[in-house]
CSV table of N, CA and C in Angstrom, one decimal:
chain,number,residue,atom,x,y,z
C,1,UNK,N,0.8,-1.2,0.0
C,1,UNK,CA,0.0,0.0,0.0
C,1,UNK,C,0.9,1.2,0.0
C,2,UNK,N,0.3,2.4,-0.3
C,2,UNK,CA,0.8,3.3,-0.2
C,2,UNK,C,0.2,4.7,-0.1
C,3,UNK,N,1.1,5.9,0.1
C,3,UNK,CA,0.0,6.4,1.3
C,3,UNK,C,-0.9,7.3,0.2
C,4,UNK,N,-1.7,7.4,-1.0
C,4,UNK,CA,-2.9,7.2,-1.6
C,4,UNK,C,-3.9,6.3,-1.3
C,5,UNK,N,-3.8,5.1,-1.0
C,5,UNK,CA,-4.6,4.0,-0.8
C,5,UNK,C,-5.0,4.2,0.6
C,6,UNK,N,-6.2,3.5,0.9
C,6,UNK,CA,-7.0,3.4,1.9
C,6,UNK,C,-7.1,2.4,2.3
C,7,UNK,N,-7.0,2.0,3.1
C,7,UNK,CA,-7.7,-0.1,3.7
C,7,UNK,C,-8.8,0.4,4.0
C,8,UNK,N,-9.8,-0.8,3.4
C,8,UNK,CA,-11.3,-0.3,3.6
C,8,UNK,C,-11.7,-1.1,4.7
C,9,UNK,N,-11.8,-2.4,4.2
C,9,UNK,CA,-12.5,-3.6,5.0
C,9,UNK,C,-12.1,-4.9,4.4
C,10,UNK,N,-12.0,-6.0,5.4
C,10,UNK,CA,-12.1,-7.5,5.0
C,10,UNK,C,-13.2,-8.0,4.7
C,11,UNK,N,-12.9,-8.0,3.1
C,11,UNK,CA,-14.0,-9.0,2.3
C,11,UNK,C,-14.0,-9.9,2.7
C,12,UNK,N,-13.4,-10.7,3.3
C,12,UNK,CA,-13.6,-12.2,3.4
C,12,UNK,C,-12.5,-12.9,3.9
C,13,UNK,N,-12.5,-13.7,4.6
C,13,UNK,CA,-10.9,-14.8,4.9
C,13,UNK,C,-11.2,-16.2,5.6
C,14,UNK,N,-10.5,-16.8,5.2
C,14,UNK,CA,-10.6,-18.5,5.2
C,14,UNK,C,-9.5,-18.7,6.2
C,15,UNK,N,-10.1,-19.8,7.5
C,15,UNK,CA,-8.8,-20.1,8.2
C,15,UNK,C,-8.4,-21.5,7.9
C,16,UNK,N,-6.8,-22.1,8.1
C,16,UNK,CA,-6.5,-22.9,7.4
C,16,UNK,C,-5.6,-23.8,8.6
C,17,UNK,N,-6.2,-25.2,9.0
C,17,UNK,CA,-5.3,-25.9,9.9
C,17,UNK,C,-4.1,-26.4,9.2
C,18,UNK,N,-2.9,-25.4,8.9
C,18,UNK,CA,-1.9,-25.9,8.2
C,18,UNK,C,-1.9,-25.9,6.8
C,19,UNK,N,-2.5,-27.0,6.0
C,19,UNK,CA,-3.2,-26.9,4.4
C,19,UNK,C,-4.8,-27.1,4.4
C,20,UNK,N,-5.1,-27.4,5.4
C,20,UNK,CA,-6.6,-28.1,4.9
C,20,UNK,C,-7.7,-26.5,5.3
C,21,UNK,N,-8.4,-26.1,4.8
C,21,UNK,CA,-9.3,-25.1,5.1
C,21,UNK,C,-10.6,-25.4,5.9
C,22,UNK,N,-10.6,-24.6,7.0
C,22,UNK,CA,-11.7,-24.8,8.0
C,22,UNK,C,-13.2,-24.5,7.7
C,23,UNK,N,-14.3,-25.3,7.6
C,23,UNK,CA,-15.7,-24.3,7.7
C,23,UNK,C,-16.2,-24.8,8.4
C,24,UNK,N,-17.0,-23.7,9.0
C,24,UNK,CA,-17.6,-23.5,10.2
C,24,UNK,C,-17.0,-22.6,11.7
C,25,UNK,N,-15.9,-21.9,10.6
C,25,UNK,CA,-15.3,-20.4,11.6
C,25,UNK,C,-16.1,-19.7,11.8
C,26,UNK,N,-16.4,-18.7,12.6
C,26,UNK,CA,-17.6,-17.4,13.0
C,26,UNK,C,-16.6,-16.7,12.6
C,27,UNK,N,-17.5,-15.7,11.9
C,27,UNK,CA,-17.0,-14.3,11.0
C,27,UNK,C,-15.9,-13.3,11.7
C,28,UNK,N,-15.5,-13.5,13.0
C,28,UNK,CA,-14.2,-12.9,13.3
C,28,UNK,C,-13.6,-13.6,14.3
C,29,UNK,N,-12.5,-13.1,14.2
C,29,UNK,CA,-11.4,-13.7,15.1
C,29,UNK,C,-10.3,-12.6,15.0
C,30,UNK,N,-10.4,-12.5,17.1
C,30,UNK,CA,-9.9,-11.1,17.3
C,30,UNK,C,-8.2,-11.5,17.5
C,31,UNK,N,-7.2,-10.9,16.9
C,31,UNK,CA,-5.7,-10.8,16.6
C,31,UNK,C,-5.5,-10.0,18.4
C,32,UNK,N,-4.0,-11.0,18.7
C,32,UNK,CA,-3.7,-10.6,19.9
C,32,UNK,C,-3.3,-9.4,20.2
C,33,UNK,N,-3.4,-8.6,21.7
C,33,UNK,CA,-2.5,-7.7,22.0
C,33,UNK,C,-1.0,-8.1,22.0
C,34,UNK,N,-0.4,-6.9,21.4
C,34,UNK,CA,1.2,-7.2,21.7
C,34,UNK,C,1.7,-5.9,23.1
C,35,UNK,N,2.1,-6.9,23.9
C,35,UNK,CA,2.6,-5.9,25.3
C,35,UNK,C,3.8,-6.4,25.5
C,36,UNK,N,4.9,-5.3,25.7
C,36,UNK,CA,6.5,-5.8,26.1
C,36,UNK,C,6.3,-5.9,27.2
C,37,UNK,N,7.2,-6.7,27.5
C,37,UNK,CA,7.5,-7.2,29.2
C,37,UNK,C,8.1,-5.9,29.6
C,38,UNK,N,8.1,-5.3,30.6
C,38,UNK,CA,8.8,-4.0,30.6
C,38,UNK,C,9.4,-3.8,32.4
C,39,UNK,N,9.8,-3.3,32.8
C,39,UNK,CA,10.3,-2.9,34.1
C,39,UNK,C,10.6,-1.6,34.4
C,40,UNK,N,10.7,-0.8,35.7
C,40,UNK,CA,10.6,0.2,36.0
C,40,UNK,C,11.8,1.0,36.1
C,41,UNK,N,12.4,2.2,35.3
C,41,UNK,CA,13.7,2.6,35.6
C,41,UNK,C,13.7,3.8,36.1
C,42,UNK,N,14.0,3.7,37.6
C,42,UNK,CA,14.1,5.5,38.2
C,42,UNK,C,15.4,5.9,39.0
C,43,UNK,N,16.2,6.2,38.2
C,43,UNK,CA,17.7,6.1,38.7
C,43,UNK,C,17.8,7.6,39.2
C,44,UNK,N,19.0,8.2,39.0
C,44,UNK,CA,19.6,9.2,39.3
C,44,UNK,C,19.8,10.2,38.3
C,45,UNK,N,19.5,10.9,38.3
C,45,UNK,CA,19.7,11.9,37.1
C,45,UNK,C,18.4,12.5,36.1
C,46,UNK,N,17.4,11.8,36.3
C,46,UNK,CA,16.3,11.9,35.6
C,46,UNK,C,15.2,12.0,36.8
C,47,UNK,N,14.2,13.1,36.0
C,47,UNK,CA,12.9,13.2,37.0
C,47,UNK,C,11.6,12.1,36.7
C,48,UNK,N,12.2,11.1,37.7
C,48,UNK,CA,10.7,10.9,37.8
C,48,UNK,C,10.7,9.0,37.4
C,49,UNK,N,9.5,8.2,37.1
C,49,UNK,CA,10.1,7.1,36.6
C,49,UNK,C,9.6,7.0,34.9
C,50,UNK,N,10.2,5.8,34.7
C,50,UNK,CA,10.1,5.4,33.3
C,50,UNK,C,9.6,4.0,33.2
C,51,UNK,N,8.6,3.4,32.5
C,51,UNK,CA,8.3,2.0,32.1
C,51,UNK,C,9.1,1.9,30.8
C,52,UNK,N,10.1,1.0,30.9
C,52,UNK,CA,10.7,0.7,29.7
C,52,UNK,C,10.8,-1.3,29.8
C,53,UNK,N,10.6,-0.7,28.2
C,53,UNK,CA,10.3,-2.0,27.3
C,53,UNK,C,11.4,-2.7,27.6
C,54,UNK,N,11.1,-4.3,27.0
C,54,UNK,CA,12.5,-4.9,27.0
C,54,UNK,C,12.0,-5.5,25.1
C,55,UNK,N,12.7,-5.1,24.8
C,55,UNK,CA,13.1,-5.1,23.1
C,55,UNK,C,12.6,-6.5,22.8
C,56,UNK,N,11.9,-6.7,22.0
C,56,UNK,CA,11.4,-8.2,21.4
C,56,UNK,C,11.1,-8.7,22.3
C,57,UNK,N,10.4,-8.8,23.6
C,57,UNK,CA,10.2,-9.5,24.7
C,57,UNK,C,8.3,-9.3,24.8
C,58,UNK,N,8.1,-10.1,24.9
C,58,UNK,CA,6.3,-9.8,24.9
C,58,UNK,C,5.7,-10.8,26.4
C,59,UNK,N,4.7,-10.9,26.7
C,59,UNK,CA,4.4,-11.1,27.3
C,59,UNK,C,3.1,-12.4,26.7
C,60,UNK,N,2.7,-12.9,27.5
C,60,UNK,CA,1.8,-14.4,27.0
C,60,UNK,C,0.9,-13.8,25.9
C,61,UNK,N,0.5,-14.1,25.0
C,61,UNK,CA,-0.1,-13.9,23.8
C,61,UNK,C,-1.3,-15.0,23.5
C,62,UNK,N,-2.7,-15.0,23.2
C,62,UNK,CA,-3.2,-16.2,22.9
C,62,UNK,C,-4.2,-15.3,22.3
C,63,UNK,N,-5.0,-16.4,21.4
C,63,UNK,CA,-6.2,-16.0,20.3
C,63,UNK,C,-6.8,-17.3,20.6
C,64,UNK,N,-8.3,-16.6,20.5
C,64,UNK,CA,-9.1,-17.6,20.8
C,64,UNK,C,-9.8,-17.2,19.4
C,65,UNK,N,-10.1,-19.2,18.7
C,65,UNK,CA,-10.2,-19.4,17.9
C,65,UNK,C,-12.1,-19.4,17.8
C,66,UNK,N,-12.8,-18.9,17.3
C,66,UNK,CA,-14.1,-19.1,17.4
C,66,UNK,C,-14.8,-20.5,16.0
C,67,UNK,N,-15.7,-20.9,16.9
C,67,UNK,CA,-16.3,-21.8,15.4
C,67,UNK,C,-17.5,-21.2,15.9
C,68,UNK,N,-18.6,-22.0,14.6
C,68,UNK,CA,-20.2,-21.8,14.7
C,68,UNK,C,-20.8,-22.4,15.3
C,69,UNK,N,-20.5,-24.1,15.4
C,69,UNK,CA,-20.9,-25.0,16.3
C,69,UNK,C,-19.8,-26.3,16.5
C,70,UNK,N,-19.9,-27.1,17.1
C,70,UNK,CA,-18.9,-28.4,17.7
C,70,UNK,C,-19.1,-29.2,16.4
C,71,UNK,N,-18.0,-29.9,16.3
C,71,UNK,CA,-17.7,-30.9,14.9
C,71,UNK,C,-16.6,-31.6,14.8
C,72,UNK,N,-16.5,-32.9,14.7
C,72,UNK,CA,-14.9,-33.2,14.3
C,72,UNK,C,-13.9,-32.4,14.4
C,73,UNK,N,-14.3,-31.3,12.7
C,73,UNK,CA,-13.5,-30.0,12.8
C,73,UNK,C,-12.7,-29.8,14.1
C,74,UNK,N,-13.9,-29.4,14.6
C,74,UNK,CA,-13.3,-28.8,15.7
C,74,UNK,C,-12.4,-29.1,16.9
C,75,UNK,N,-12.5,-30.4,17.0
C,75,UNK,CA,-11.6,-31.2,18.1
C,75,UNK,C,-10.8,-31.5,17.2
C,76,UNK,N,-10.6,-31.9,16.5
C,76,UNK,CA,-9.2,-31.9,15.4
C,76,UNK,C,-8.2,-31.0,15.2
C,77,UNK,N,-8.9,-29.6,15.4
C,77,UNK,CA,-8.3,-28.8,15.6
C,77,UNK,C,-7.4,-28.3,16.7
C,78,UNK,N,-8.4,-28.4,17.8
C,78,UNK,CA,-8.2,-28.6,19.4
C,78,UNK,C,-6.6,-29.7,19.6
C,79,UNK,N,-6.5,-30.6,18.6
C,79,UNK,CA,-6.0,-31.5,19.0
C,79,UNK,C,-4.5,-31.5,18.3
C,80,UNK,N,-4.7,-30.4,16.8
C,80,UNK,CA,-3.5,-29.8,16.3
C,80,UNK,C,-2.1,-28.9,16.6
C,81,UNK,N,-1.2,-29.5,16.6
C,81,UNK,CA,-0.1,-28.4,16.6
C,81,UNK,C,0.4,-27.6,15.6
C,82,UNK,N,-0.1,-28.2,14.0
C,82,UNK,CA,-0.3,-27.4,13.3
C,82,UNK,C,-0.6,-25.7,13.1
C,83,UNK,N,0.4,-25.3,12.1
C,83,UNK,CA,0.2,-23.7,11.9
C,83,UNK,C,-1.6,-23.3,11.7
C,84,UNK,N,-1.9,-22.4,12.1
C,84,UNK,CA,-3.0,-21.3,12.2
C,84,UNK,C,-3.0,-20.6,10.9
C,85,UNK,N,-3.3,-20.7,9.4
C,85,UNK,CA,-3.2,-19.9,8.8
C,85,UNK,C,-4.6,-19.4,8.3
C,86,UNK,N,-4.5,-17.8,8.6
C,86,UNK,CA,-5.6,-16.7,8.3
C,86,UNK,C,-5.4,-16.4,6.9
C,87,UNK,N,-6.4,-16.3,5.8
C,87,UNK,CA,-6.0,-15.6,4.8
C,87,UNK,C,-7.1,-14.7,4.3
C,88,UNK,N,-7.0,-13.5,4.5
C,88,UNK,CA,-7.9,-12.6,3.9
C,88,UNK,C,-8.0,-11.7,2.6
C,89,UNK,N,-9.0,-11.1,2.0
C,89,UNK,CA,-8.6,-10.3,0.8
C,89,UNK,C,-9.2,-8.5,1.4
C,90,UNK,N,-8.1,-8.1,1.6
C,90,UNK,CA,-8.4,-6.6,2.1
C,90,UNK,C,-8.9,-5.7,0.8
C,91,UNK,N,-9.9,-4.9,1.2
C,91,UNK,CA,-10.3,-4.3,0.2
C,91,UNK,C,-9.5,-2.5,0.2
C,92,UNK,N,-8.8,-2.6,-0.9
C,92,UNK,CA,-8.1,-1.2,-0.8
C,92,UNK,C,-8.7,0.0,-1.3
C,93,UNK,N,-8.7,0.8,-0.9
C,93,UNK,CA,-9.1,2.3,-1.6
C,93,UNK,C,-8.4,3.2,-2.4
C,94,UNK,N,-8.7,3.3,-3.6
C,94,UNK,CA,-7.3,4.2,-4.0
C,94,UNK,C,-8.0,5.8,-4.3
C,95,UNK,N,-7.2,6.4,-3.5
C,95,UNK,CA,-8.0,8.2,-3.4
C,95,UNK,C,-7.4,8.8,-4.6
C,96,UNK,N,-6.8,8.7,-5.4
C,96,UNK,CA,-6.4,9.5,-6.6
C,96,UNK,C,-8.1,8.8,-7.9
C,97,UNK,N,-7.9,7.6,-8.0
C,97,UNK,CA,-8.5,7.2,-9.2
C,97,UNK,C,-9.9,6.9,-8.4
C,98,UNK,N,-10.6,6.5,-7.2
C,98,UNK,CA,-11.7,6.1,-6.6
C,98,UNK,C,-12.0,4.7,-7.0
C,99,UNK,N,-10.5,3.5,-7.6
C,99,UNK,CA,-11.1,2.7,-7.6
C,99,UNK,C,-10.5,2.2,-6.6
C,100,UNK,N,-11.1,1.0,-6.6
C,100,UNK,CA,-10.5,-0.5,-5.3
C,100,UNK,C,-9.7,-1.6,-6.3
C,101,UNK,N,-8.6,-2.1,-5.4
C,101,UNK,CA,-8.1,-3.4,-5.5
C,101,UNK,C,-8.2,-4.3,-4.0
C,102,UNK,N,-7.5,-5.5,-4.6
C,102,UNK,CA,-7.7,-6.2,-3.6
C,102,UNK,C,-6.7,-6.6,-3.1
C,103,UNK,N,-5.9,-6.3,-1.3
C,103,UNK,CA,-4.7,-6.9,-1.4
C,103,UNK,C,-4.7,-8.1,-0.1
C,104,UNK,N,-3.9,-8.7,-0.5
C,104,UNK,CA,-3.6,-10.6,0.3
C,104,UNK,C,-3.3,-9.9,1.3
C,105,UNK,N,-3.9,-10.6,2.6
C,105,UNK,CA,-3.3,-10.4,3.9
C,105,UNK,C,-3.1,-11.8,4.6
C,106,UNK,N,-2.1,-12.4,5.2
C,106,UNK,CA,-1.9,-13.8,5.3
C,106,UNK,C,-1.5,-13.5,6.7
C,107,UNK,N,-1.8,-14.4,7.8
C,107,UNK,CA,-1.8,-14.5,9.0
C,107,UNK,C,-1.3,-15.8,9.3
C,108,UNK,N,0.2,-15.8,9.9
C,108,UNK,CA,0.3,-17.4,10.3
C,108,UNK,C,0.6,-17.7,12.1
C,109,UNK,N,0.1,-18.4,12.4
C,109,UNK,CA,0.2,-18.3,13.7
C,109,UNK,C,0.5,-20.0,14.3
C,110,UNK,N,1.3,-19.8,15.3
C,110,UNK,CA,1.7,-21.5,15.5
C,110,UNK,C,1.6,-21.2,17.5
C,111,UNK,N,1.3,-22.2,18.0
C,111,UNK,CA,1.6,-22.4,19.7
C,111,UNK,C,0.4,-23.5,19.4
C,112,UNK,N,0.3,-23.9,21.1
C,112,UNK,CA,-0.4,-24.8,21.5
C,112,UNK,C,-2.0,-24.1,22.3
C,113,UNK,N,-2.9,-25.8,22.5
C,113,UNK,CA,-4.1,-25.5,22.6
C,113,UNK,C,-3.7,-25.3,24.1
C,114,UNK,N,-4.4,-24.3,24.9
C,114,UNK,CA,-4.6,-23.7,26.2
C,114,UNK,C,-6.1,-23.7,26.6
C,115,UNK,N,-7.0,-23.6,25.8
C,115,UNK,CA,-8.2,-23.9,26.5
C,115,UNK,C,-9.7,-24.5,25.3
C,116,UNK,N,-10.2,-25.5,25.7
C,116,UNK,CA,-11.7,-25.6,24.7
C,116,UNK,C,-12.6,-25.4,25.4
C,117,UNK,N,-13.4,-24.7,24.6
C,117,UNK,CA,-14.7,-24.4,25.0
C,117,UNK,C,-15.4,-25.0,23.9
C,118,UNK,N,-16.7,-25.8,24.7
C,118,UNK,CA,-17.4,-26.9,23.6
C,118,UNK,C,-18.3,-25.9,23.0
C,119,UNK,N,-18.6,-24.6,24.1
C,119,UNK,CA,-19.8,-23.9,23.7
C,119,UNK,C,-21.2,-24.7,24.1
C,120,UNK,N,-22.1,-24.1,23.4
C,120,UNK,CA,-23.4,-24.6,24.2
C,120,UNK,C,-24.2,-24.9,23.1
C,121,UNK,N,-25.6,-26.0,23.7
C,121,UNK,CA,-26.4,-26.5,22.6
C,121,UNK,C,-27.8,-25.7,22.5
C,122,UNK,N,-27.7,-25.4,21.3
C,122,UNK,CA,-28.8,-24.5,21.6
C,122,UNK,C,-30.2,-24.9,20.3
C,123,UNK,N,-31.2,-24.8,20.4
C,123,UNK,CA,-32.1,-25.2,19.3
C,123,UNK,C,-32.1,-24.1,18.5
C,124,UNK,N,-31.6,-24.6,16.9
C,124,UNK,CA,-32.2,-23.3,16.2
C,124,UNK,C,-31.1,-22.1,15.9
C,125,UNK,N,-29.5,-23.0,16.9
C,125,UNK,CA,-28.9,-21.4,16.9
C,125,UNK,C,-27.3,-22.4,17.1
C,126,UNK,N,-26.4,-21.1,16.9
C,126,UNK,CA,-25.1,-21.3,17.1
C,126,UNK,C,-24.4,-21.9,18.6
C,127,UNK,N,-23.9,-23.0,18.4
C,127,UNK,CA,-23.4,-22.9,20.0
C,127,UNK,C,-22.1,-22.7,20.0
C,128,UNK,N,-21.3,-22.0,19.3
C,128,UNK,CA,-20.6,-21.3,19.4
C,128,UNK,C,-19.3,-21.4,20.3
C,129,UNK,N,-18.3,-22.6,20.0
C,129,UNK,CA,-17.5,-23.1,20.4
C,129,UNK,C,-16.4,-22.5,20.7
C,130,UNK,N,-15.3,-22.7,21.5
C,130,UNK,CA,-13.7,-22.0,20.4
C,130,UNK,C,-12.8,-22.7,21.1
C,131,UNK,N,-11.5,-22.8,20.4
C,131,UNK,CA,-10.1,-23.2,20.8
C,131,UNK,C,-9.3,-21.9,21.1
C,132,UNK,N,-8.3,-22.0,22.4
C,132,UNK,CA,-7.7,-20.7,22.7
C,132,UNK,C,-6.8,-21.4,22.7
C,133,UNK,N,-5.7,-20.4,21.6
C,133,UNK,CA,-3.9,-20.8,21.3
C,133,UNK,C,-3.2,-20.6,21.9
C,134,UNK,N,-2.3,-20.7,22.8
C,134,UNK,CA,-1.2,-19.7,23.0
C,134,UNK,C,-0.3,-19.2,22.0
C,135,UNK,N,0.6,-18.3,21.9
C,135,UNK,CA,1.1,-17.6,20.6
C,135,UNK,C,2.9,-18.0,20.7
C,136,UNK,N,3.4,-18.8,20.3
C,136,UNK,CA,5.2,-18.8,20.3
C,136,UNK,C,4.9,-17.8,18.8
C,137,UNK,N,4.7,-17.8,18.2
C,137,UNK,CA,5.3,-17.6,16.8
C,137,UNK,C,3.9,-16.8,16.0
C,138,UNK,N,4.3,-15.5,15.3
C,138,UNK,CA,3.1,-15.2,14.5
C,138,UNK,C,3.3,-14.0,13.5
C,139,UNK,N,2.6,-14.2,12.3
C,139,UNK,CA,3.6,-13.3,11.5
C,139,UNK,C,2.5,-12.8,10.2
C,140,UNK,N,2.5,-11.6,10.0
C,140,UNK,CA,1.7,-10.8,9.5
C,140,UNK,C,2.1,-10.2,7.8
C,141,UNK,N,1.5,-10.7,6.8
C,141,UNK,CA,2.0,-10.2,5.6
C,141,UNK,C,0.9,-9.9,5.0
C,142,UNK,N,1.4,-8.5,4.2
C,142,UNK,CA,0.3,-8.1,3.5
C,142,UNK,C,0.7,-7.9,2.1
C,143,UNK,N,0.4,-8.0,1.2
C,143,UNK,CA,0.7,-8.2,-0.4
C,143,UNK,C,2.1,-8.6,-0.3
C,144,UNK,N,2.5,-9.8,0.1
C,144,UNK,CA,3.7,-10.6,0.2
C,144,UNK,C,4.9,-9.9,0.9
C,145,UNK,N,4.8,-8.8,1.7
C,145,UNK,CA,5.7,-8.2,2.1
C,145,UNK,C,5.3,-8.7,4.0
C,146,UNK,N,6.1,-8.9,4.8
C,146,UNK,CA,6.4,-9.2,6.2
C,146,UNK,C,6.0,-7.9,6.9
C,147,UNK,N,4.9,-7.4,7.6
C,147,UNK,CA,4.7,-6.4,8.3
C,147,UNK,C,5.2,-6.5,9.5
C,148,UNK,N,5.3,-7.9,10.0
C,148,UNK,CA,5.3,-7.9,11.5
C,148,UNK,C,5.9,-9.6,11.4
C,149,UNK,N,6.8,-10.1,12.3
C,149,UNK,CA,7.5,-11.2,12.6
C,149,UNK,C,7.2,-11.4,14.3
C,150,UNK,N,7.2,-12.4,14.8
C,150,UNK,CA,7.5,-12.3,16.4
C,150,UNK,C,7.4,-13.9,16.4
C,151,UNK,N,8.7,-14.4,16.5
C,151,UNK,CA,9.2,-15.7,17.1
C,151,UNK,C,9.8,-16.0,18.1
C,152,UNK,N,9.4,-15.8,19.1
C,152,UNK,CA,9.0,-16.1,21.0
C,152,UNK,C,10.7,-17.3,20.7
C,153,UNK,N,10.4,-18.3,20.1
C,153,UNK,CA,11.7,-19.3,20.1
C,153,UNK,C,12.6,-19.3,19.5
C,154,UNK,N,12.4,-18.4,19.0
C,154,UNK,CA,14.2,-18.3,18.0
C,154,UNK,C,14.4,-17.0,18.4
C,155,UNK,N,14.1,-16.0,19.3
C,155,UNK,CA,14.7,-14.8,19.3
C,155,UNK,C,14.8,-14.4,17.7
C,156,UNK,N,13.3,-13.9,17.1
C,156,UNK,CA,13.2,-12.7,16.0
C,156,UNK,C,11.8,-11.8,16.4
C,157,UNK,N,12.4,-11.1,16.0
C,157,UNK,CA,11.1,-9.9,16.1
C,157,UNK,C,11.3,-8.8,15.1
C,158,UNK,N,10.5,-8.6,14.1
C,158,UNK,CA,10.9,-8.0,12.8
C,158,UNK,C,9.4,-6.4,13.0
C,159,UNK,N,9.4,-5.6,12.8
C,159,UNK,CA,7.9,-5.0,12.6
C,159,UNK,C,8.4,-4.0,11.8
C,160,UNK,N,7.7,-3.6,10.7
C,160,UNK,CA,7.8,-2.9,9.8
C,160,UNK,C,9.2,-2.6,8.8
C,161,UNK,N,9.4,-4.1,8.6
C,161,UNK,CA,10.3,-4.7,7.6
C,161,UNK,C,11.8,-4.6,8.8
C,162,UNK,N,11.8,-4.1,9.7
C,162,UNK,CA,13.2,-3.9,10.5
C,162,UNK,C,13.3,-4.8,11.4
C,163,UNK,N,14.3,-5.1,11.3
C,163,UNK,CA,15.1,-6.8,12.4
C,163,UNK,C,14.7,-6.3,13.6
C,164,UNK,N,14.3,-6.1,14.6
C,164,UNK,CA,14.3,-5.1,16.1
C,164,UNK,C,15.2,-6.1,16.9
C,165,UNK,N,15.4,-7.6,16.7
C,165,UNK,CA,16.4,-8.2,17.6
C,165,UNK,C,17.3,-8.5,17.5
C,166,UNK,N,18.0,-8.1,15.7
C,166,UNK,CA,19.0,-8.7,15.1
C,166,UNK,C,20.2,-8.1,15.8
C,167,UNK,N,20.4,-6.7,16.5
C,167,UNK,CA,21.7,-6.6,17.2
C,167,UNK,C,21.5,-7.5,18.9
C,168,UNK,N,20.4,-7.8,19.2
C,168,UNK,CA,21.0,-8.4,20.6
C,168,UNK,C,21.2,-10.2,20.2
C,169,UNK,N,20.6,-10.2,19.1
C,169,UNK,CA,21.4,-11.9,18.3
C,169,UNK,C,22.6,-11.9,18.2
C,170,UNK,N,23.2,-10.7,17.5
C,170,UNK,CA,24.6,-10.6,17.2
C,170,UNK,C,25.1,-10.1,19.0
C,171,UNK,N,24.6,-9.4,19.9
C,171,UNK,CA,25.6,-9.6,20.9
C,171,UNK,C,25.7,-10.6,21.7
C,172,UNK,N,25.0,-11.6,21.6
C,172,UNK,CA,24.8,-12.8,22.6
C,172,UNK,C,25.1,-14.2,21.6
């Protein structure tokens, strides 16, 4: 994108246990907070305190996966260590010409299952299950370009195409 273009809205996106494609996801699924682990620095010389970050260091991360109701699917899923992959088609705005394209947004996410909820049986209606992931690993691309990296186990953390942990790799 560029800064003419608009992000409108997500037309649409398919989640994917690994290769096989899921149905029966509920129409969203909310992307984690990212919060640094941070500590308090109030030394000598400066007024006052400071909450400072620790560089690529985050704090527990999980997404809870929603379905529409309980299914094979679903405990299959539950039962996967397989990657998480989101794939959406973002609808773009272009403010010079007023038309739209459409750009790939790919979401891959990998950890383990932390909690199932079967959801509830309901007549007539969704019982509305979900799998909650925890997050080692998760990585954000939008028209094939890396927006965002964060690999909990290999020490990487990339966001807005920049290495953020490649000098404390190279000093340790």
């Amino acid at each position: 994108m560029n800064r003419n273009e608009l992000p409108d809205k997500i037309n649409n996106f398919n989640v994917y246990d690994g290769r096989t494609c899921l149905i029966g996801i509920s129409s969203q699924i909310d992307l984690p907070e990212f919060s640094p682990l941070t500590d308090t620095l109030n030394v000598a010389g400066i007024a006052g305190e400071i909450e400072s970050e620790t560089i690529g260091s985050f704090g527990s991360m999980k997404v809870e996966i929603p379905f529409c109701n309980i299914s094979g699917d679903f405990f299959a899923f539950a039962a996967s260590t397989n990657p998480v992959i989101l794939r959406g088609a973002l609808e773009v705005f272009d403010k010079n010409t007023q038309s739209k394209r459409i750009s790939n947004v790919v979401i891959t996410i990998k950890g383990r299952t932390m909690n199932i909820k079967p959801g509830a049986l309901k007549k007539g209606g969704k019982g509305e299950p979900s799998v909650t992931k925890e997050i080692t690993y998760i990585k954000i691309v939008i028209d094939n370009a890396v927006q965002l990296e964060l690999d909990k186990l290999n020490s990487i953390f990339i966001m807005g195409g920049v290495d953020l942990y490649a000098d404390i790799r190279n000093a340790i």
